[in-house]
Amino acid sequence: MPEGDTIWRTAGVLQRALAGQELTASDFRVPRYATADLAGNTVDEAVSRGKHLLIRTSGPAGALSIHSHLKMEGSWRVYAPDQRWNKPAFQARIVLRTAQATAVGFLLGILDLLPTAEEGSAVGHLGPDLLGPDWDAAEALRRLTAQPDRAVGLALLDQRNLAGIGNVYRAELCFLARVHPLAPVGRVAELPRIVQLAKTLLEANKDRSRRNTVGGPGGRNASPVWVYGRAGKPCLRCGTPVVHTLLGDTELTERDLYFCPRCQPETI
């Protein structure tokens, strides 16, 4: 599932493939930007911002940034110029071509083209980036505690508080801190530890192809996570069946939630 570590790694792939190269063609396969043409612009850099990705370009078309968000199903792939794509062409939302590579964004949840100077309109609302140069643990804590009655499981997923945590890390962080995800933020004494753990886990996983929150080498059949996706299976710590439910500010924003009722007792 795309979270901050996945996007950081994707930005690195695009940076290595495209940075410093002139675009020979661009193909935006969404109606809003169907006539946009970045041919002749040079790719300056590809960077992640939490779970958002920015490809910055400059040249005849102006200083423009391609902003994307993978949501649940999106991905970026890089191919040699004549290489056959391993995903269906109808899923492509954008194609960027240079003399050396072709970068394709498939099933992107969000795709925007905007002046680089106006990137703040797309990502300015985000809190400190766990994998970014702006990371500030104290500011993240300040934002998290601004709503003390909010469930910690909701606060951690709110990108305005800190950027990069997705549903997997939300579940794993609460488990590691032995905190019930419905506990109000103001009652979570472990909150500073959770923020530090978030930073530690994303840093540890940003270069891994298979995310691991359990630690140790693990085998092919060993679970790389403590509770996420393990509904009904025994807790790796105590053996109690893992509980699955839904949590969101509204029915439309509900996401899967996993926790161990024994290791993470409800105290609200």
mmCIF file of N, CA, C and O in Angstrom, residues 144-202:
data_model
loop_
_atom_site.group_PDB
_atom_site.id
_atom_site.type_symbol
_atom_site.label_atom_id
_atom_site.label_comp_id
_atom_site.label_asym_id
_atom_site.label_seq_id
_atom_site.Cartn_x
_atom_site.Cartn_y
_atom_site.Cartn_z
ATOM 1 N N LEU A 144 -0.669 17.294 16.475
ATOM 2 C CA LEU A 144 -1.439 16.137 16.935
ATOM 3 C C LEU A 144 -2.246 16.463 18.193
ATOM 4 O O LEU A 144 -3.386 16.029 18.341
ATOM 5 N N THR A 145 -1.650 17.209 19.102
ATOM 6 C CA THR A 145 -2.294 17.495 20.388
ATOM 7 C C THR A 145 -3.237 18.692 20.325
ATOM 8 O O THR A 145 -3.880 19.013 21.319
ATOM 9 N N ALA A 146 -3.339 19.329 19.169
ATOM 10 C CA ALA A 146 -4.236 20.482 19.041
ATOM 11 C C ALA A 146 -5.696 20.078 19.180
ATOM 12 O O ALA A 146 -6.552 20.907 19.503
ATOM 13 N N GLN A 147 -5.992 18.789 18.934
ATOM 14 C CA GLN A 147 -7.345 18.256 19.102
ATOM 15 C C GLN A 147 -7.268 17.072 20.074
ATOM 16 O O GLN A 147 -7.263 15.911 19.669
ATOM 17 N N PRO A 148 -7.204 17.362 21.377
ATOM 18 C CA PRO A 148 -6.958 16.310 22.377
ATOM 19 C C PRO A 148 -8.056 15.256 22.474
ATOM 20 O O PRO A 148 -7.806 14.152 22.964
ATOM 21 N N ASP A 149 -9.261 15.575 22.019
ATOM 22 C CA ASP A 149 -10.354 14.609 22.131
ATOM 23 C C ASP A 149 -10.477 13.708 20.901
ATOM 24 O O ASP A 149 -11.294 12.793 20.886
ATOM 25 N N ARG A 150 -9.654 13.948 19.901
ATOM 26 C CA ARG A 150 -9.729 13.150 18.686
ATOM 27 C C ARG A 150 -9.051 11.800 18.889
ATOM 28 O O ARG A 150 -8.019 11.702 19.562
ATOM 29 N N ALA A 151 -9.602 10.751 18.297
ATOM 30 C CA ALA A 151 -9.000 9.413 18.411
ATOM 31 C C ALA A 151 -7.612 9.427 17.792
ATOM 32 O O ALA A 151 -7.406 9.972 16.702
ATOM 33 N N VAL A 152 -6.654 8.832 18.491
ATOM 34 C CA VAL A 152 -5.278 8.846 18.000
ATOM 35 C C VAL A 152 -5.173 8.166 16.635
ATOM 36 O O VAL A 152 -4.358 8.561 15.793
ATOM 37 N N GLY A 153 -6.013 7.162 16.401
ATOM 38 C CA GLY A 153 -5.995 6.476 15.113
ATOM 39 C C GLY A 153 -6.420 7.364 13.959
ATOM 40 O O GLY A 153 -6.018 7.143 12.820
ATOM 41 N N LEU A 154 -7.249 8.374 14.242
ATOM 42 C CA LEU A 154 -7.630 9.349 13.226
ATOM 43 C C LEU A 154 -6.567 10.428 13.086
ATOM 44 O O LEU A 154 -6.229 10.846 11.976
ATOM 45 N N ALA A 155 -6.030 10.879 14.203
ATOM 46 C CA ALA A 155 -5.039 11.956 14.196
ATOM 47 C C ALA A 155 -3.777 11.550 13.449
ATOM 48 O O ALA A 155 -3.187 12.354 12.723
ATOM 49 N N LEU A 156 -3.341 10.300 13.617
ATOM 50 C CA LEU A 156 -2.118 9.849 12.959
ATOM 51 C C LEU A 156 -2.281 9.772 11.444
ATOM 52 O O LEU A 156 -1.312 9.954 10.701
ATOM 53 N N LEU A 157 -3.490 9.518 10.989
ATOM 54 C CA LEU A 157 -3.731 9.382 9.554
ATOM 55 C C LEU A 157 -3.964 10.735 8.874
ATOM 56 O O LEU A 157 -3.939 10.826 7.658
ATOM 57 N N ASP A 158 -4.146 11.774 9.682
ATOM 58 C CA ASP A 158 -4.400 13.109 9.156
ATOM 59 C C ASP A 158 -3.082 13.722 8.689
ATOM 60 O O ASP A 158 -2.214 14.059 9.500
ATOM 61 N N GLN A 159 -2.930 13.885 7.384
ATOM 62 C CA GLN A 159 -1.669 14.370 6.818
ATOM 63 C C GLN A 159 -1.368 15.815 7.186
ATOM 64 O O GLN A 159 -0.241 16.279 7.019
ATOM 65 N N ARG A 160 -2.339 16.530 7.720
ATOM 66 C CA ARG A 160 -2.097 17.893 8.181
ATOM 67 C C ARG A 160 -1.290 17.908 9.470
ATOM 68 O O ARG A 160 -0.693 18.925 9.824
ATOM 69 N N ASN A 161 -1.268 16.782 10.172
ATOM 70 C CA ASN A 161 -0.503 16.690 11.417
ATOM 71 C C ASN A 161 0.944 16.285 11.159
ATOM 72 O O ASN A 161 1.874 16.913 11.657
ATOM 73 N N LEU A 162 1.118 15.228 10.418
ATOM 74 C CA LEU A 162 2.438 14.780 9.973
ATOM 75 C C LEU A 162 2.226 13.977 8.711
ATOM 76 O O LEU A 162 1.237 13.271 8.581
ATOM 77 N N ALA A 163 3.134 14.125 7.759
ATOM 78 C CA ALA A 163 2.908 13.590 6.420
ATOM 79 C C ALA A 163 3.698 12.310 6.191
ATOM 80 O O ALA A 163 4.898 12.263 6.437
ATOM 81 N N GLY A 164 2.994 11.283 5.729
ATOM 82 C CA GLY A 164 3.666 10.040 5.357
ATOM 83 C C GLY A 164 3.061 8.788 5.951
ATOM 84 O O GLY A 164 3.311 7.691 5.471
ATOM 85 N N ILE A 165 2.262 8.923 7.006
ATOM 86 C CA ILE A 165 1.654 7.752 7.640
ATOM 87 C C ILE A 165 0.391 7.359 6.890
ATOM 88 O O ILE A 165 -0.486 8.185 6.639
ATOM 89 N N GLY A 166 0.302 6.083 6.542
ATOM 90 C CA GLY A 166 -0.888 5.532 5.924
ATOM 91 C C GLY A 166 -1.517 4.504 6.847
ATOM 92 O O GLY A 166 -1.179 4.388 8.027
ATOM 93 N N ASN A 167 -2.421 3.728 6.292
ATOM 94 C CA ASN A 167 -3.196 2.804 7.108
ATOM 95 C C ASN A 167 -2.352 1.702 7.755
ATOM 96 O O ASN A 167 -2.612 1.266 8.868
ATOM 97 N N VAL A 168 -1.330 1.240 7.029
ATOM 98 C CA VAL A 168 -0.465 0.193 7.591
ATOM 99 C C VAL A 168 0.280 0.726 8.815
ATOM 100 O O VAL A 168 0.247 0.126 9.895
ATOM 101 N N TYR A 169 0.938 1.859 8.636
ATOM 102 C CA TYR A 169 1.715 2.406 9.753
ATOM 103 C C TYR A 169 0.823 2.830 10.914
ATOM 104 O O TYR A 169 1.217 2.713 12.073
ATOM 105 N N ARG A 170 -0.373 3.325 10.616
ATOM 106 C CA ARG A 170 -1.297 3.694 11.683
ATOM 107 C C ARG A 170 -1.548 2.509 12.623
ATOM 108 O O ARG A 170 -1.444 2.602 13.834
ATOM 109 N N ALA A 171 -1.845 1.357 12.031
ATOM 110 C CA ALA A 171 -2.128 0.161 12.826
ATOM 111 C C ALA A 171 -0.890 -0.322 13.564
ATOM 112 O O ALA A 171 -0.945 -0.676 14.754
ATOM 113 N N GLU A 172 0.244 -0.346 12.874
ATOM 114 C CA GLU A 172 1.465 -0.873 13.469
ATOM 115 C C GLU A 172 2.003 0.015 14.586
ATOM 116 O O GLU A 172 2.484 -0.469 15.610
ATOM 117 N N LEU A 173 1.916 1.323 14.408
ATOM 118 C CA LEU A 173 2.407 2.246 15.429
ATOM 119 C C LEU A 173 1.596 2.133 16.714
ATOM 120 O O LEU A 173 2.157 2.106 17.815
ATOM 121 N N CYS A 174 0.278 2.066 16.583
ATOM 122 C CA CYS A 174 -0.557 1.922 17.773
ATOM 123 C C CYS A 174 -0.265 0.606 18.491
ATOM 124 O O CYS A 174 -0.208 0.551 19.732
ATOM 125 N N PHE A 175 -0.051 -0.449 17.711
ATOM 126 C CA PHE A 175 0.268 -1.733 18.340
ATOM 127 C C PHE A 175 1.604 -1.676 19.080
ATOM 128 O O PHE A 175 1.711 -2.109 20.230
ATOM 129 N N LEU A 176 2.627 -1.164 18.429
ATOM 130 C CA LEU A 176 3.952 -1.117 19.044
ATOM 131 C C LEU A 176 3.959 -0.289 20.321
ATOM 132 O O LEU A 176 4.705 -0.578 21.257
ATOM 133 N N ALA A 177 3.114 0.734 20.369
ATOM 134 C CA ALA A 177 3.049 1.577 21.569
ATOM 135 C C ALA A 177 2.030 1.066 22.573
ATOM 136 O O ALA A 177 1.839 1.681 23.625
ATOM 137 N N ARG A 178 1.362 -0.063 22.248
ATOM 138 C CA ARG A 178 0.329 -0.657 23.113
ATOM 139 C C ARG A 178 -0.806 0.335 23.380
ATOM 140 O O ARG A 178 -1.324 0.431 24.499
ATOM 141 N N VAL A 179 -1.173 1.081 22.369
ATOM 142 C CA VAL A 179 -2.214 2.096 22.476
ATOM 143 C C VAL A 179 -3.423 1.680 21.643
ATOM 144 O O VAL A 179 -3.276 1.299 20.474
ATOM 145 N N HIS A 180 -4.609 1.763 22.224
ATOM 146 C CA HIS A 180 -5.812 1.477 21.455
ATOM 147 C C HIS A 180 -6.033 2.620 20.471
ATOM 148 O O HIS A 180 -5.949 3.796 20.842
ATOM 149 N N PRO A 181 -6.333 2.318 19.207
ATOM 150 C CA PRO A 181 -6.459 3.382 18.204
ATOM 151 C C PRO A 181 -7.614 4.342 18.444
ATOM 152 O O PRO A 181 -7.645 5.422 17.853
ATOM 153 N N LEU A 182 -8.566 3.984 19.309
ATOM 154 C CA LEU A 182 -9.673 4.890 19.626
ATOM 155 C C LEU A 182 -9.391 5.773 20.835
ATOM 156 O O LEU A 182 -10.201 6.637 21.171
ATOM 157 N N ALA A 183 -8.258 5.586 21.464
ATOM 158 C CA ALA A 183 -7.919 6.400 22.627
ATOM 159 C C ALA A 183 -7.790 7.865 22.236
ATOM 160 O O ALA A 183 -7.174 8.195 21.227
ATOM 161 N N PRO A 184 -8.349 8.788 23.010
ATOM 162 C CA PRO A 184 -8.208 10.214 22.698
ATOM 163 C C PRO A 184 -6.745 10.641 22.767
ATOM 164 O O PRO A 184 -6.004 10.210 23.660
ATOM 165 N N VAL A 185 -6.333 11.464 21.838
ATOM 166 C CA VAL A 185 -4.946 11.924 21.784
ATOM 167 C C VAL A 185 -4.480 12.469 23.127
ATOM 168 O O VAL A 185 -3.350 12.209 23.569
ATOM 169 N N GLY A 186 -5.338 13.228 23.802
ATOM 170 C CA GLY A 186 -4.954 13.857 25.061
ATOM 171 C C GLY A 186 -4.652 12.884 26.173
ATOM 172 O O GLY A 186 -4.051 13.268 27.190
ATOM 173 N N ARG A 187 -5.035 11.612 26.006
ATOM 174 C CA ARG A 187 -4.786 10.608 27.036
ATOM 175 C C ARG A 187 -3.670 9.639 26.649
ATOM 176 O O ARG A 187 -3.419 8.668 27.369
ATOM 177 N N VAL A 188 -3.032 9.896 25.536
ATOM 178 C CA VAL A 188 -1.981 8.993 25.052
ATOM 179 C C VAL A 188 -0.617 9.509 25.512
ATOM 180 O O VAL A 188 -0.011 10.373 24.863
ATOM 181 N N ALA A 189 -0.150 8.982 26.632
ATOM 182 C CA ALA A 189 1.155 9.401 27.152
ATOM 183 C C ALA A 189 2.296 8.996 26.226
ATOM 184 O O ALA A 189 3.371 9.601 26.250
ATOM 185 N N GLU A 190 2.042 7.966 25.414
ATOM 186 C CA GLU A 190 3.070 7.438 24.522
ATOM 187 C C GLU A 190 3.190 8.212 23.215
ATOM 188 O O GLU A 190 3.931 7.799 22.314
ATOM 189 N N LEU A 191 2.470 9.323 23.077
ATOM 190 C CA LEU A 191 2.449 10.023 21.799
ATOM 191 C C LEU A 191 3.847 10.428 21.306
ATOM 192 O O LEU A 191 4.155 10.225 20.128
ATOM 193 N N PRO A 192 4.727 10.992 22.141
ATOM 194 C CA PRO A 192 6.083 11.305 21.644
ATOM 195 C C PRO A 192 6.809 10.067 21.124
ATOM 196 O O PRO A 192 7.538 10.140 20.119
ATOM 197 N N ARG A 193 6.619 8.920 21.794
ATOM 198 C CA ARG A 193 7.253 7.680 21.343
ATOM 199 C C ARG A 193 6.658 7.239 20.006
ATOM 200 O O ARG A 193 7.383 6.743 19.132
ATOM 201 N N ILE A 194 5.360 7.414 19.827
ATOM 202 C CA ILE A 194 4.724 7.039 18.558
ATOM 203 C C ILE A 194 5.298 7.868 17.418
ATOM 204 O O ILE A 194 5.599 7.343 16.338
ATOM 205 N N VAL A 195 5.481 9.159 17.649
ATOM 206 C CA VAL A 195 6.037 10.030 16.608
ATOM 207 C C VAL A 195 7.460 9.603 16.267
ATOM 208 O O VAL A 195 7.837 9.542 15.094
ATOM 209 N N GLN A 196 8.258 9.281 17.281
ATOM 210 C CA GLN A 196 9.631 8.839 17.029
ATOM 211 C C GLN A 196 9.645 7.492 16.311
ATOM 212 O O GLN A 196 10.449 7.263 15.401
ATOM 213 N N LEU A 197 8.740 6.596 16.708
ATOM 214 C CA LEU A 197 8.646 5.295 16.040
ATOM 215 C C LEU A 197 8.262 5.456 14.573
ATOM 216 O O LEU A 197 8.762 4.733 13.710
ATOM 217 N N ALA A 198 7.370 6.406 14.298
ATOM 218 C CA ALA A 198 6.968 6.648 12.914
ATOM 219 C C ALA A 198 8.179 7.034 12.080
ATOM 220 O O ALA A 198 8.389 6.515 10.977
ATOM 221 N N LYS A 199 8.983 7.932 12.607
ATOM 222 C CA LYS A 199 10.189 8.351 11.900
ATOM 223 C C LYS A 199 11.139 7.172 11.713
ATOM 224 O O LYS A 199 11.671 6.948 10.619
ATOM 225 N N THR A 200 11.339 6.395 12.759
ATOM 226 C CA THR A 200 12.262 5.256 12.711
ATOM 227 C C THR A 200 11.807 4.217 11.684
ATOM 228 O O THR A 200 12.612 3.713 10.890
ATOM 229 N N LEU A 201 10.519 3.893 11.687
ATOM 230 C CA LEU A 201 10.011 2.849 10.789
ATOM 231 C C LEU A 201 10.066 3.275 9.334
ATOM 232 O O LEU A 201 10.456 2.489 8.461
ATOM 233 N N LEU A 202 9.668 4.504 9.043
ATOM 234 C CA LEU A 202 9.715 4.947 7.656
ATOM 235 C C LEU A 202 11.141 5.043 7.145
ATOM 236 O O LEU A 202 11.426 4.677 6.004
#
